[in-house]
Short mmCIF file of C-alpha atoms in Angstrom, two decimals:
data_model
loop_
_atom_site.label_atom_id
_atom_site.label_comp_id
_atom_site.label_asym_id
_atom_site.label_seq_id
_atom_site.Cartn_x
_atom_site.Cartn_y
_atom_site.Cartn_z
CA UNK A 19 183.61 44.47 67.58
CA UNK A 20 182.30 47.93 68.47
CA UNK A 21 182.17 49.53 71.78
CA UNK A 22 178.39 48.52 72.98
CA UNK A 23 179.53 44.63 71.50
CA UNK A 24 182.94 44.58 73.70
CA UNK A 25 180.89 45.87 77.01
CA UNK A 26 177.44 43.27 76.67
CA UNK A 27 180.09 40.49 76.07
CA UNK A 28 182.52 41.77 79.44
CA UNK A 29 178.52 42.01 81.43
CA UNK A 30 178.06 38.53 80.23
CA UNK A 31 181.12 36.97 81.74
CA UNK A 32 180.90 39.17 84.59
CA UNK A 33 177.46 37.73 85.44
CA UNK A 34 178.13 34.27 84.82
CA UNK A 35 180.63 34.68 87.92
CA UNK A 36 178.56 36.44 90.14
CA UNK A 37 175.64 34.14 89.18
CA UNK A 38 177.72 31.76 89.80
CA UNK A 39 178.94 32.43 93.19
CA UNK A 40 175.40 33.45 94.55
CA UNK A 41 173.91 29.88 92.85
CA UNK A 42 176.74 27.96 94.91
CA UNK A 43 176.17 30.00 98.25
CA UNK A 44 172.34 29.35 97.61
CA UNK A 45 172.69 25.33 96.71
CA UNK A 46 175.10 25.08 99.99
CA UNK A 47 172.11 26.79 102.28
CA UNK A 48 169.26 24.65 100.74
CA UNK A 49 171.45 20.91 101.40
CA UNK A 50 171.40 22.02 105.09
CA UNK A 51 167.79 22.09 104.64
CA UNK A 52 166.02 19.63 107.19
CA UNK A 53 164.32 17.47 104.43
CA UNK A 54 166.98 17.27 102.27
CA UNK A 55 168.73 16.26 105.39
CA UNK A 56 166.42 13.22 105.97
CA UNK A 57 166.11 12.33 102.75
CA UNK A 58 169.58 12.06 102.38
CA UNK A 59 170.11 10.06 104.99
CA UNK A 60 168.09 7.34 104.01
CA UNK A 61 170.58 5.05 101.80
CA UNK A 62 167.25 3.38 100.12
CA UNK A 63 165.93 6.30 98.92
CA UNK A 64 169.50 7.57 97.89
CA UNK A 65 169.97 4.42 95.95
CA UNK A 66 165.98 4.78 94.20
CA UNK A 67 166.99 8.77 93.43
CA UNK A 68 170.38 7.16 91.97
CA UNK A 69 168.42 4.83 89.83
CA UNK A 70 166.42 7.31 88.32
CA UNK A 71 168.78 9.86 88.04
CA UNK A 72 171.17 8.33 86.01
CA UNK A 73 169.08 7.55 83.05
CA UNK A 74 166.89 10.86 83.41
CA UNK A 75 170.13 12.87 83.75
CA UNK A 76 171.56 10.69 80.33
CA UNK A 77 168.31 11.79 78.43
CA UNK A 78 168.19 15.47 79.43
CA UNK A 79 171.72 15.92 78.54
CA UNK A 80 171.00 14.33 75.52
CA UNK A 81 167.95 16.87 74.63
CA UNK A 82 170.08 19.73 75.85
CA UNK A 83 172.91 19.17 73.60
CA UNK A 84 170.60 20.06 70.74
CA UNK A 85 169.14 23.24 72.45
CA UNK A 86 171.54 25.27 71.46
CA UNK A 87 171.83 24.84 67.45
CA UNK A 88 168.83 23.82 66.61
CA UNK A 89 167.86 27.51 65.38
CA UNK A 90 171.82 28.00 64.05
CA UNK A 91 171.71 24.21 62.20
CA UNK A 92 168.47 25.18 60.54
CA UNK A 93 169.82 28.74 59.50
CA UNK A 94 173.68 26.81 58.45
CA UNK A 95 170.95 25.19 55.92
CA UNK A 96 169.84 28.02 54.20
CA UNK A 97 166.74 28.75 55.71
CA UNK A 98 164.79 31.88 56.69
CA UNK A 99 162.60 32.19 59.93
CA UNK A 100 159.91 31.78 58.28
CA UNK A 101 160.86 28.55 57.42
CA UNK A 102 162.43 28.10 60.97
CA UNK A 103 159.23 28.92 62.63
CA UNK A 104 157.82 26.18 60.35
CA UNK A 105 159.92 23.58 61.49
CA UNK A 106 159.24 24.56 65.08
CA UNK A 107 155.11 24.46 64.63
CA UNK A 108 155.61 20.54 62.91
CA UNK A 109 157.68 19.51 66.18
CA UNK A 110 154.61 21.41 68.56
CA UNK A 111 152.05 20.11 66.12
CA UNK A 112 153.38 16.54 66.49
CA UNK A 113 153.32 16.48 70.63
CA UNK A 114 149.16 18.01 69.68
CA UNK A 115 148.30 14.92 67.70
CA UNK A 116 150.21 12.14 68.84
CA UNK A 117 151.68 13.15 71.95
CA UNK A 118 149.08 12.56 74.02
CA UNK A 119 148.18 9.00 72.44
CA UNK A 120 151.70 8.24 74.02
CA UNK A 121 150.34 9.16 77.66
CA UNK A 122 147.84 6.58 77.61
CA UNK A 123 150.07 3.71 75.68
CA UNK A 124 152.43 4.30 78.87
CA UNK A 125 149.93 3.68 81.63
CA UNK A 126 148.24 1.31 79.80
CA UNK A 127 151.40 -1.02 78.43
CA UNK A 128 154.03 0.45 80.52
CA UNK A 129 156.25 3.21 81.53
CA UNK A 130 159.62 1.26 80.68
CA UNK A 131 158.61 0.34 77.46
CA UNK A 132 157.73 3.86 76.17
CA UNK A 133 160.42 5.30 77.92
CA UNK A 134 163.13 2.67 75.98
CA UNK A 135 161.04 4.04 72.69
CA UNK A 136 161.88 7.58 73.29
CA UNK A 137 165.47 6.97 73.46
CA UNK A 138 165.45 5.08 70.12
CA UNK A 139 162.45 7.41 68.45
CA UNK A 140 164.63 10.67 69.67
CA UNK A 141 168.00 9.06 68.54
CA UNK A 142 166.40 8.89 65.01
CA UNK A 143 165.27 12.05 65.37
CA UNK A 144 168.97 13.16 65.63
CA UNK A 145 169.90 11.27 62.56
CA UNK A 146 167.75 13.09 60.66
CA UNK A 147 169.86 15.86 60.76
CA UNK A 148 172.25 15.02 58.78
CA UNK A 149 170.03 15.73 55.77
CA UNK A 150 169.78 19.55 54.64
CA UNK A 151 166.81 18.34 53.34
CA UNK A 152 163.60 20.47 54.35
CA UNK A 153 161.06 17.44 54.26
CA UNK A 154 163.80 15.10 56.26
CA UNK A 155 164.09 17.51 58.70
CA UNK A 156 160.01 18.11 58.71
CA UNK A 157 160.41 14.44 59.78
CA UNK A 158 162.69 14.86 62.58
CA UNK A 159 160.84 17.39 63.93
CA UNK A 160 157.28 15.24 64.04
CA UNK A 161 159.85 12.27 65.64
CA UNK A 162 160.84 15.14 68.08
CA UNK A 163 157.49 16.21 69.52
CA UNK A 164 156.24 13.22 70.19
CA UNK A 165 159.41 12.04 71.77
CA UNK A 166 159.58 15.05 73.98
CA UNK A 167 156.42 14.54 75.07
CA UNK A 168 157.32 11.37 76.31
CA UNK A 169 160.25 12.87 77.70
CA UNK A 170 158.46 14.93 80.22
CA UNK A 171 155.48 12.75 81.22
CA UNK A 172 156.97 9.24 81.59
CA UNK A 173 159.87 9.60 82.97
CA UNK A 174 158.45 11.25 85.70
CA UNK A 175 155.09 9.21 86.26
CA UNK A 176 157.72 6.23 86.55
CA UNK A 177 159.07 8.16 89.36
CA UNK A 178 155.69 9.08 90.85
CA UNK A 179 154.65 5.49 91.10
CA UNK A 180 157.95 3.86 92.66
CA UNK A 181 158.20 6.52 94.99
CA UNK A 182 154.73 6.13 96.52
CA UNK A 183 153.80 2.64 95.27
CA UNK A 184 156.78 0.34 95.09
CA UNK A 185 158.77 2.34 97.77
CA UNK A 186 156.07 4.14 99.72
CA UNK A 187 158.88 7.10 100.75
CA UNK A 188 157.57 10.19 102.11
CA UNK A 189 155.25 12.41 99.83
CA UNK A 190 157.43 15.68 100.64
CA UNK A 191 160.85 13.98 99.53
CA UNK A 192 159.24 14.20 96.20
CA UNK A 193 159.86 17.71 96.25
CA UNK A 194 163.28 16.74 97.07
CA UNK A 195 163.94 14.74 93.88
CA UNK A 196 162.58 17.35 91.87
CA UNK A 197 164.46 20.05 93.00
CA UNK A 198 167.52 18.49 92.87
CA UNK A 199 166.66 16.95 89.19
CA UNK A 200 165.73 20.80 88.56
CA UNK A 201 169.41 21.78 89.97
CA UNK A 202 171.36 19.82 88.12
CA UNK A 203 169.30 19.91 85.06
CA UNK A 204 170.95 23.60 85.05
CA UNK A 205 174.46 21.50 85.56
CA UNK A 206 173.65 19.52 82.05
CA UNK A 207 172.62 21.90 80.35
CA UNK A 208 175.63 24.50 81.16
CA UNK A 209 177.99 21.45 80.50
CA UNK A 210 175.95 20.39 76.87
CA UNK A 211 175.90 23.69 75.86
CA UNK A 212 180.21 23.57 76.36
CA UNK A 213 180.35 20.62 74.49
CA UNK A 214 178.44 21.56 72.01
CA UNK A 215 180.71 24.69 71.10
CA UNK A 216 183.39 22.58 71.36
CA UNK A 217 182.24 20.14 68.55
CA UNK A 218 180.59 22.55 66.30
CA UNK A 219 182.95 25.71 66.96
CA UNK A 220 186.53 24.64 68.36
CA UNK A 221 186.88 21.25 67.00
CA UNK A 222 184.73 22.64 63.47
CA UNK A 223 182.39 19.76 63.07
CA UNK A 224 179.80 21.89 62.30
CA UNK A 225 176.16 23.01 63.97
CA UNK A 226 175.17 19.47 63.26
CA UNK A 227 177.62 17.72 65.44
CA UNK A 228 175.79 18.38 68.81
CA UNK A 229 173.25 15.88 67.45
CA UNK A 230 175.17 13.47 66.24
CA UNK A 231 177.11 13.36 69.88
CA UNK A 232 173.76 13.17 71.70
CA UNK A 233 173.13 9.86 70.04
CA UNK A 234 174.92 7.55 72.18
CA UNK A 235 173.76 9.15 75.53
CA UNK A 236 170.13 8.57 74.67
CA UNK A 237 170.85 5.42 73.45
CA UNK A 238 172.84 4.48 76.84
CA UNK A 239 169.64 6.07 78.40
CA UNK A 240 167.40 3.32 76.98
CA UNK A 241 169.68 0.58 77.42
CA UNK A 242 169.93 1.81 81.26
CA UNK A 243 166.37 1.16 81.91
CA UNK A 244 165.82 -1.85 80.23
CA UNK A 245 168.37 -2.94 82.70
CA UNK A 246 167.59 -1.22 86.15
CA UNK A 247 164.05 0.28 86.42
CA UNK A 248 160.78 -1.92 87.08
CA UNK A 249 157.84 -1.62 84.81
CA UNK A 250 154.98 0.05 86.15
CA UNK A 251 151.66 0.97 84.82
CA UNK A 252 148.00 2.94 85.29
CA UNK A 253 144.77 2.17 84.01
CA UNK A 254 145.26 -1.26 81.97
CA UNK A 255 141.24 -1.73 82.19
CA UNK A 256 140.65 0.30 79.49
CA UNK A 257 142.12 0.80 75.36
CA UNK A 258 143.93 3.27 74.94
CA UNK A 259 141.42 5.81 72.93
CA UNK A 260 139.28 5.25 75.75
CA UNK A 261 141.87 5.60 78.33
CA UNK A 262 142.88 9.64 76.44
CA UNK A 263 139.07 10.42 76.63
CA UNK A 264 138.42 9.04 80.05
CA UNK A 265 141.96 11.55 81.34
CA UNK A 266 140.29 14.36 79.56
CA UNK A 267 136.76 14.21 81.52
CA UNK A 268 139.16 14.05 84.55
CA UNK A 269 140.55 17.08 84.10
CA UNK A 270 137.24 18.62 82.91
CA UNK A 271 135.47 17.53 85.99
CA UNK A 272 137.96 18.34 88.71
CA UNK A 273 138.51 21.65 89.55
CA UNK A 274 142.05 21.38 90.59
CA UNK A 275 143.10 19.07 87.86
CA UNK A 276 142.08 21.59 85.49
CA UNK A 277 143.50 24.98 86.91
CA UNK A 278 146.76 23.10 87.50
CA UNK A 279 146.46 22.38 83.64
CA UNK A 280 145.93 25.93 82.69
CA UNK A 281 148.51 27.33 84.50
CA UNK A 282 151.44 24.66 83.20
CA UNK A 283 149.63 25.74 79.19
CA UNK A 284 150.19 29.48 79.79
CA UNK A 285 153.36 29.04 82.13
CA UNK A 286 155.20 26.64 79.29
CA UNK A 287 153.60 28.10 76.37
CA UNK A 288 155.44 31.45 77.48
CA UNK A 289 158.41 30.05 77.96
CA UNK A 290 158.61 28.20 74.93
CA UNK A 291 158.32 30.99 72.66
CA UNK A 292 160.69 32.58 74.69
CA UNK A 293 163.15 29.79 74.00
CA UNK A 294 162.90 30.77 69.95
CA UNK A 295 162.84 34.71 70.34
CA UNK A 296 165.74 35.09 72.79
CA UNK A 297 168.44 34.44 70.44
CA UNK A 298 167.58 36.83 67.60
CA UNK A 299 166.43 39.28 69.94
CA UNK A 300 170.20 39.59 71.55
CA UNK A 301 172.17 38.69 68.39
CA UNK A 302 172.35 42.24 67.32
CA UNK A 303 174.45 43.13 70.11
CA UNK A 304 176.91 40.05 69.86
CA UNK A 305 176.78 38.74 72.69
CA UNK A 306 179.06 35.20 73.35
CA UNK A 307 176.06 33.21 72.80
CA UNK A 308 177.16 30.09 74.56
CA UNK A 309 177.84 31.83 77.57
CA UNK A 310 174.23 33.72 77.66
CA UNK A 311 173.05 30.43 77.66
CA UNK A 312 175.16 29.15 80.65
CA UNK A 313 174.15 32.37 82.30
CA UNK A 314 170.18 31.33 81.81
CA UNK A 315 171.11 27.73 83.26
CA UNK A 316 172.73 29.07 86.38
CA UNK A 317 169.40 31.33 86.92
CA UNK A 318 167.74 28.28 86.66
CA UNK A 319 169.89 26.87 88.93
CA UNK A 320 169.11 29.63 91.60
CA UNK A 321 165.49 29.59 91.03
CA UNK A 322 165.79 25.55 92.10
CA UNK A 323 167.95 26.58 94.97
CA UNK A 324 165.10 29.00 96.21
CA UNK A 325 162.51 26.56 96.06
CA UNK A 326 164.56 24.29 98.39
CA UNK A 327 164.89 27.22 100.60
CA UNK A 328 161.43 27.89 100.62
CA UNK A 329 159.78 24.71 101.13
CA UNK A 330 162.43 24.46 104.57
CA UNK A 331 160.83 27.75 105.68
CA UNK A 332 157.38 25.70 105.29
CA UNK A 333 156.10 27.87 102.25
CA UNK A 334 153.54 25.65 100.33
CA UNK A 335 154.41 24.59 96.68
CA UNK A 336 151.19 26.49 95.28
CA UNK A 337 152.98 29.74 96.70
CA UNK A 338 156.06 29.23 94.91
CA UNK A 339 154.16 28.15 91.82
CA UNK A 340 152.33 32.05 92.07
CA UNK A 341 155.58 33.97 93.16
CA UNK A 342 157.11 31.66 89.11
CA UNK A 343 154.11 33.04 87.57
CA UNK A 344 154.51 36.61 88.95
CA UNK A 345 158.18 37.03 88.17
CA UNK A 346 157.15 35.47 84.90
CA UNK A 347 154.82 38.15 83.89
CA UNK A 348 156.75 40.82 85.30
CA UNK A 349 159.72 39.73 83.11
CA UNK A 350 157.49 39.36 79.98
CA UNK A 351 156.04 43.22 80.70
CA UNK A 352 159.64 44.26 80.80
CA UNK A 353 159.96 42.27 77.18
CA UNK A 354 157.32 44.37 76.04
CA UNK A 355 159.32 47.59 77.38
CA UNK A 356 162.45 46.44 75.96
CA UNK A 357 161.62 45.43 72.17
CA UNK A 358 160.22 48.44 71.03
CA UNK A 359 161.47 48.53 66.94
CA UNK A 360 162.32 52.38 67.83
CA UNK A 361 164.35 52.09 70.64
CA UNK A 362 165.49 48.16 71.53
CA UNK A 363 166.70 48.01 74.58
CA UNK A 364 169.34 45.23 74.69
CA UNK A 365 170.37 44.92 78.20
CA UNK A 366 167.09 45.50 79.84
CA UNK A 367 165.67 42.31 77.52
CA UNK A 368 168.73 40.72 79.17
CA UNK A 369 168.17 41.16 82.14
CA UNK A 370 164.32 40.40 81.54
CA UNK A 371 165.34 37.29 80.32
CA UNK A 372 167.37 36.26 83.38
CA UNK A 373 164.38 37.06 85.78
CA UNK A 374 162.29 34.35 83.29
CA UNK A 375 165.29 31.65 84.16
CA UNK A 376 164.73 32.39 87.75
CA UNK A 377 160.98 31.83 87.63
CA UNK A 378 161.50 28.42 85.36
CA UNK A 379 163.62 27.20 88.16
CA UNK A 380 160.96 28.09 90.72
CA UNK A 381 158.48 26.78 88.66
CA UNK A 382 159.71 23.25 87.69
CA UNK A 383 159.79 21.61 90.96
CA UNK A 384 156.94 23.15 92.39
CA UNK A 385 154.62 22.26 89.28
CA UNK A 386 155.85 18.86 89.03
CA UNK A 387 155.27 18.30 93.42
CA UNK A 388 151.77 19.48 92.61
CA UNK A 389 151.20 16.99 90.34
CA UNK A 390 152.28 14.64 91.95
CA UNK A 391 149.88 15.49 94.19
CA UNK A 392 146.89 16.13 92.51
CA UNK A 393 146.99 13.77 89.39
CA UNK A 394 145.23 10.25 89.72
CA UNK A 395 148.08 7.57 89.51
CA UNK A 396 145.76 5.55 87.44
CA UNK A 397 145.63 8.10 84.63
CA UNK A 398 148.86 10.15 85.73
CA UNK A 399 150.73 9.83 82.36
CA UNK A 400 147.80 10.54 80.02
CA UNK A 401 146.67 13.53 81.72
CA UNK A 402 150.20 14.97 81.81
CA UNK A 403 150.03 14.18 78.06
CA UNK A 404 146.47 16.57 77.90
CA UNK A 405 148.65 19.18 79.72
CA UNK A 406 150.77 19.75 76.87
CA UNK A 407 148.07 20.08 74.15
CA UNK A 408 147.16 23.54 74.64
CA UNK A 409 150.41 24.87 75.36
CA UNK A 410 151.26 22.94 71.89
CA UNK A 411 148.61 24.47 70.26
CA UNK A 412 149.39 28.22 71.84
CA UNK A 413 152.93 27.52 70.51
CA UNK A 414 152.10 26.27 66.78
CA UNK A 415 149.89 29.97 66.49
CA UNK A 416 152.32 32.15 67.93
CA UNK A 417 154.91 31.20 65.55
CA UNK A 418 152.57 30.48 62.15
CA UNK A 419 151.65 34.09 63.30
CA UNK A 420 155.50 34.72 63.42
CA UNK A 421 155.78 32.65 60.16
CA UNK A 422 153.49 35.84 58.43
CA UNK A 423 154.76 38.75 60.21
CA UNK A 424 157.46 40.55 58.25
CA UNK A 425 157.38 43.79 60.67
CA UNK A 426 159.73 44.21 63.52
CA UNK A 427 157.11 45.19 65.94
CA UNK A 428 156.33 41.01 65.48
CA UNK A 429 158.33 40.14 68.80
CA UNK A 430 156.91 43.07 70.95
CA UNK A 431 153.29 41.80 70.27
CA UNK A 432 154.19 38.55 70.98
CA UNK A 433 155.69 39.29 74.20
CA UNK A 434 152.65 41.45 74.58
CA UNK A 435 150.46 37.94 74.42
CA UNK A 436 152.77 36.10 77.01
CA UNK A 437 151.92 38.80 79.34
CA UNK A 438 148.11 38.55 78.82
CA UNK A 439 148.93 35.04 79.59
CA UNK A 440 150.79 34.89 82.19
CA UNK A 441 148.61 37.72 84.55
CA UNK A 442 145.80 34.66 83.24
CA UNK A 443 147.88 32.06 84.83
CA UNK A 444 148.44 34.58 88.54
CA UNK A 445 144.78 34.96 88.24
CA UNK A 446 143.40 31.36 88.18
CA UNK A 447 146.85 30.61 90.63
CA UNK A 448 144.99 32.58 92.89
CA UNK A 449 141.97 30.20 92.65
CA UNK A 450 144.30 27.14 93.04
CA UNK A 451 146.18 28.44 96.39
CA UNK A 452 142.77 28.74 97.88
CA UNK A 453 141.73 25.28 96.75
CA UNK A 454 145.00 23.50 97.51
CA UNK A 455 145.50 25.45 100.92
CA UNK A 456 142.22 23.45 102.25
CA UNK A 457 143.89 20.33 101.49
CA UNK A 458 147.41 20.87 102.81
CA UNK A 459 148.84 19.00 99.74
CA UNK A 460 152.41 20.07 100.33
CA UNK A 461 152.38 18.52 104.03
CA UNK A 462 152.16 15.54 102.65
CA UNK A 463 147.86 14.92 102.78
CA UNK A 464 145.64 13.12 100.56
CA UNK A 465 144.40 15.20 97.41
CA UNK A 466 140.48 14.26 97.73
CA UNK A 467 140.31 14.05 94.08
CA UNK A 468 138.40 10.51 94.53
CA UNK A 469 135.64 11.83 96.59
CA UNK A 470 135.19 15.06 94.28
CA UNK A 471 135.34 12.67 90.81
#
């Protein structure tokens, strides 16, 4: 290990401690927060947060414990990025065509149901990875995107519904559960990503044993909600091809609908490509991987903390949604900076990459609120579905581009791209915090969506 490798590894545990220590001090202000306050002392809604936590908590650990070696199981293999980037653009490619089918088969024949399919649909997907086989894993991949897209639509128009249907709670202690499920989401992650190394490094199982482990927990996911949640449902009028073109005209025809879309395409779309180009960007230095990545979840972590902070101090969720999207393109201009093939500047990508944790963790919670808000419950599911099509498709050409591009000057242009996109998303943000402001959606009013539709 040379010089420059011992001191980015000592920086590395050095800011997972102070990270650390500022994420706890941060958590500890925002649960003397006045709403979180309330909210947690109501024992009903502490029992219907319970309820949902414990099987969306089982499922994200379950999807985090493959974060980590996906790239390294596909490289154990024998594959170049190339190839890599190939496998990536089926998995996006799959959430394009058939992800948002699922949207509509949820609200239509329920959110339980699909929600038990993911666990057994992303449990084969895990399976399949076993196989060294290029065309097997091709298949996980497709099983993959469509279950994530479940994954981050259902679960959370289940949610949605109980809360303000079955329950009729508050419309701010939405906020509530999603910052917390934002929070600890950086807790599951930091504790996959340990066991993880421990199976595939310490215990020398291999990069495919993370998988294998995260089998039973989605499993135990599915069998949780067969058990404990309701089912609940949208539009059952209509079939479901009808149903995906009738949430599409939604979002065409309401303004709000549609910049909320834009700015979750360019927003995710960034930091998706930033998930695959972060670890060969900092390999070269040798960092301790595992630990970069439990340095990323506790930025997270803060960014959730913030939010909490900031919605106490009665800052609007649009507001924090801009200030995510600013830090995000600030970060992605200091990407641009920082990969230069001349003269790569390792620590200052770091530390650009910690500012684009921070901003996810602002951005999660606040995003999610305002859909809440803004979405149709009849159609909530399928348009959340529609969402994730163009980031999807953003995602499938930035890496078939990557999939061409032998030079090294590849990453810089890319990063280049996510800026253009991201000052697009601050732009039309600025349109949505004037349209949202009229409403006062974050108080807890009515989104007019039914008189503008």
């Amino acid at each position: 290990m040379t010089e420059g490798e011992r001191w980015l590894a000592s920086m590395t545990y050095s800011l997972f401690v102070a990270l650390a220590i500022v994420c706890l001090f941060l958590q500890y202000l925002a649960q003397r927060t006045k709403s979180q306050v309330s909210s947690g002392n109501n024992k009903h809604f502490l029992q219907f947060q319970k309820k949902y936590f414990i099987v969306y908590f089982l499922a994200l650990f379950g999807d985090w414990l493959q974060g980590p070696y996906v790239y390294k199981l596909y490289s154990h293999y024998g594959f170049v990025e190339s190839q890599i980037a190939m496998l990536y653009v089926v998995g996006f490619g799959a959430s394009v065509l058939f992800g948002t089918g699922t949207g509509a088969l949820a609200d239509r024949f329920g959110r339980k149901k699909m929600c038990i399919c993911f666990s057994i649909m992303y449990s084969l997907c895990c399976l399949t990875k076993l196989s060294p086989n290029y065309y097997v894993l091709m298949l996980g991949r497709f099983l993959g995107g469509i279950s994530t897209s479940l994954l981050f639509s259902t679960f959370e128009s289940w949610y949605v519904y109980e809360h303000t249907q079955t329950y009729d709670f508050p419309t701010e202690w939405i906020s509530v559960t999603f910052s917390k499920a934002t929070f600890w989401n950086g807790i599951l992650a930091i504790n996959a990503g340990v066991v993880a190394d421990l199976t595939s490094e310490w215990f020398a199982f291999g990069p495919v044993s993370p998988f294998i482990v995260a089998i039973p927990f989605l499993l135990l996911s599915g069998a949780l909600v067969a058990q404990m949640w309701n089912e609940n449902f949208g539009d059952q009028t209509t079939h479901s091809f009808k149903a995906c073109m009738e949430g599409l005209s939604l979002i065409l025809l309401n303004e709000k609908i549609l910049l909320l879309g834009i700015v979750q395409s360019v927003f995710e779309s960034a930091m998706y490509i930033f998930v695959f180009l972060w670890t060969p960007i900092l390999d070269p230095g040798k960092p301790p991987l595992g630990m970069v990545f439990s340095v990323f979840m506790i930025c997270i972590m803060i960014g959730s903390s913030v939010y909490q902070l900031l919605s106490a101090k009665h800052v609007s969720s649009q507001k924090i949604l801009t200030l995510a999207v600013f830090l995000s393109f600030f970060s992605m201009c200091l990407c641009v900076i920082s990969t230069n093939p001349q003269d790569p500047k390792l620590m200052l990508s770091f530390i650009a990459f910690l500012v684009i944790e921070i901003s996810v963790g602002l951005y999660f919670p606040s995003m999610s609120y305002l859909k809440s808000q803004v979405i149709p419950e009849s159609h909530r599911a399928n348009i959340m579905n529609w969402f994730r099509v163009p980031l999807n498709i953003i995602t499938c050409l930035v890496l078939l581009w990557l999939h061409t591009e032998d030079s090294k000057a590849g990453n810089r242009i890319i990063f280049v791209d996510c800026s253009l996109m991201m000052f697009i998303g601050a732009l039309v943000m600025w349109r949505l915090d004037s349209l949202l402001a009229h409403e006062d959606v974050t108080k807890g009013g009515k989104s007019s969506f039914h008189e503008e539709v």
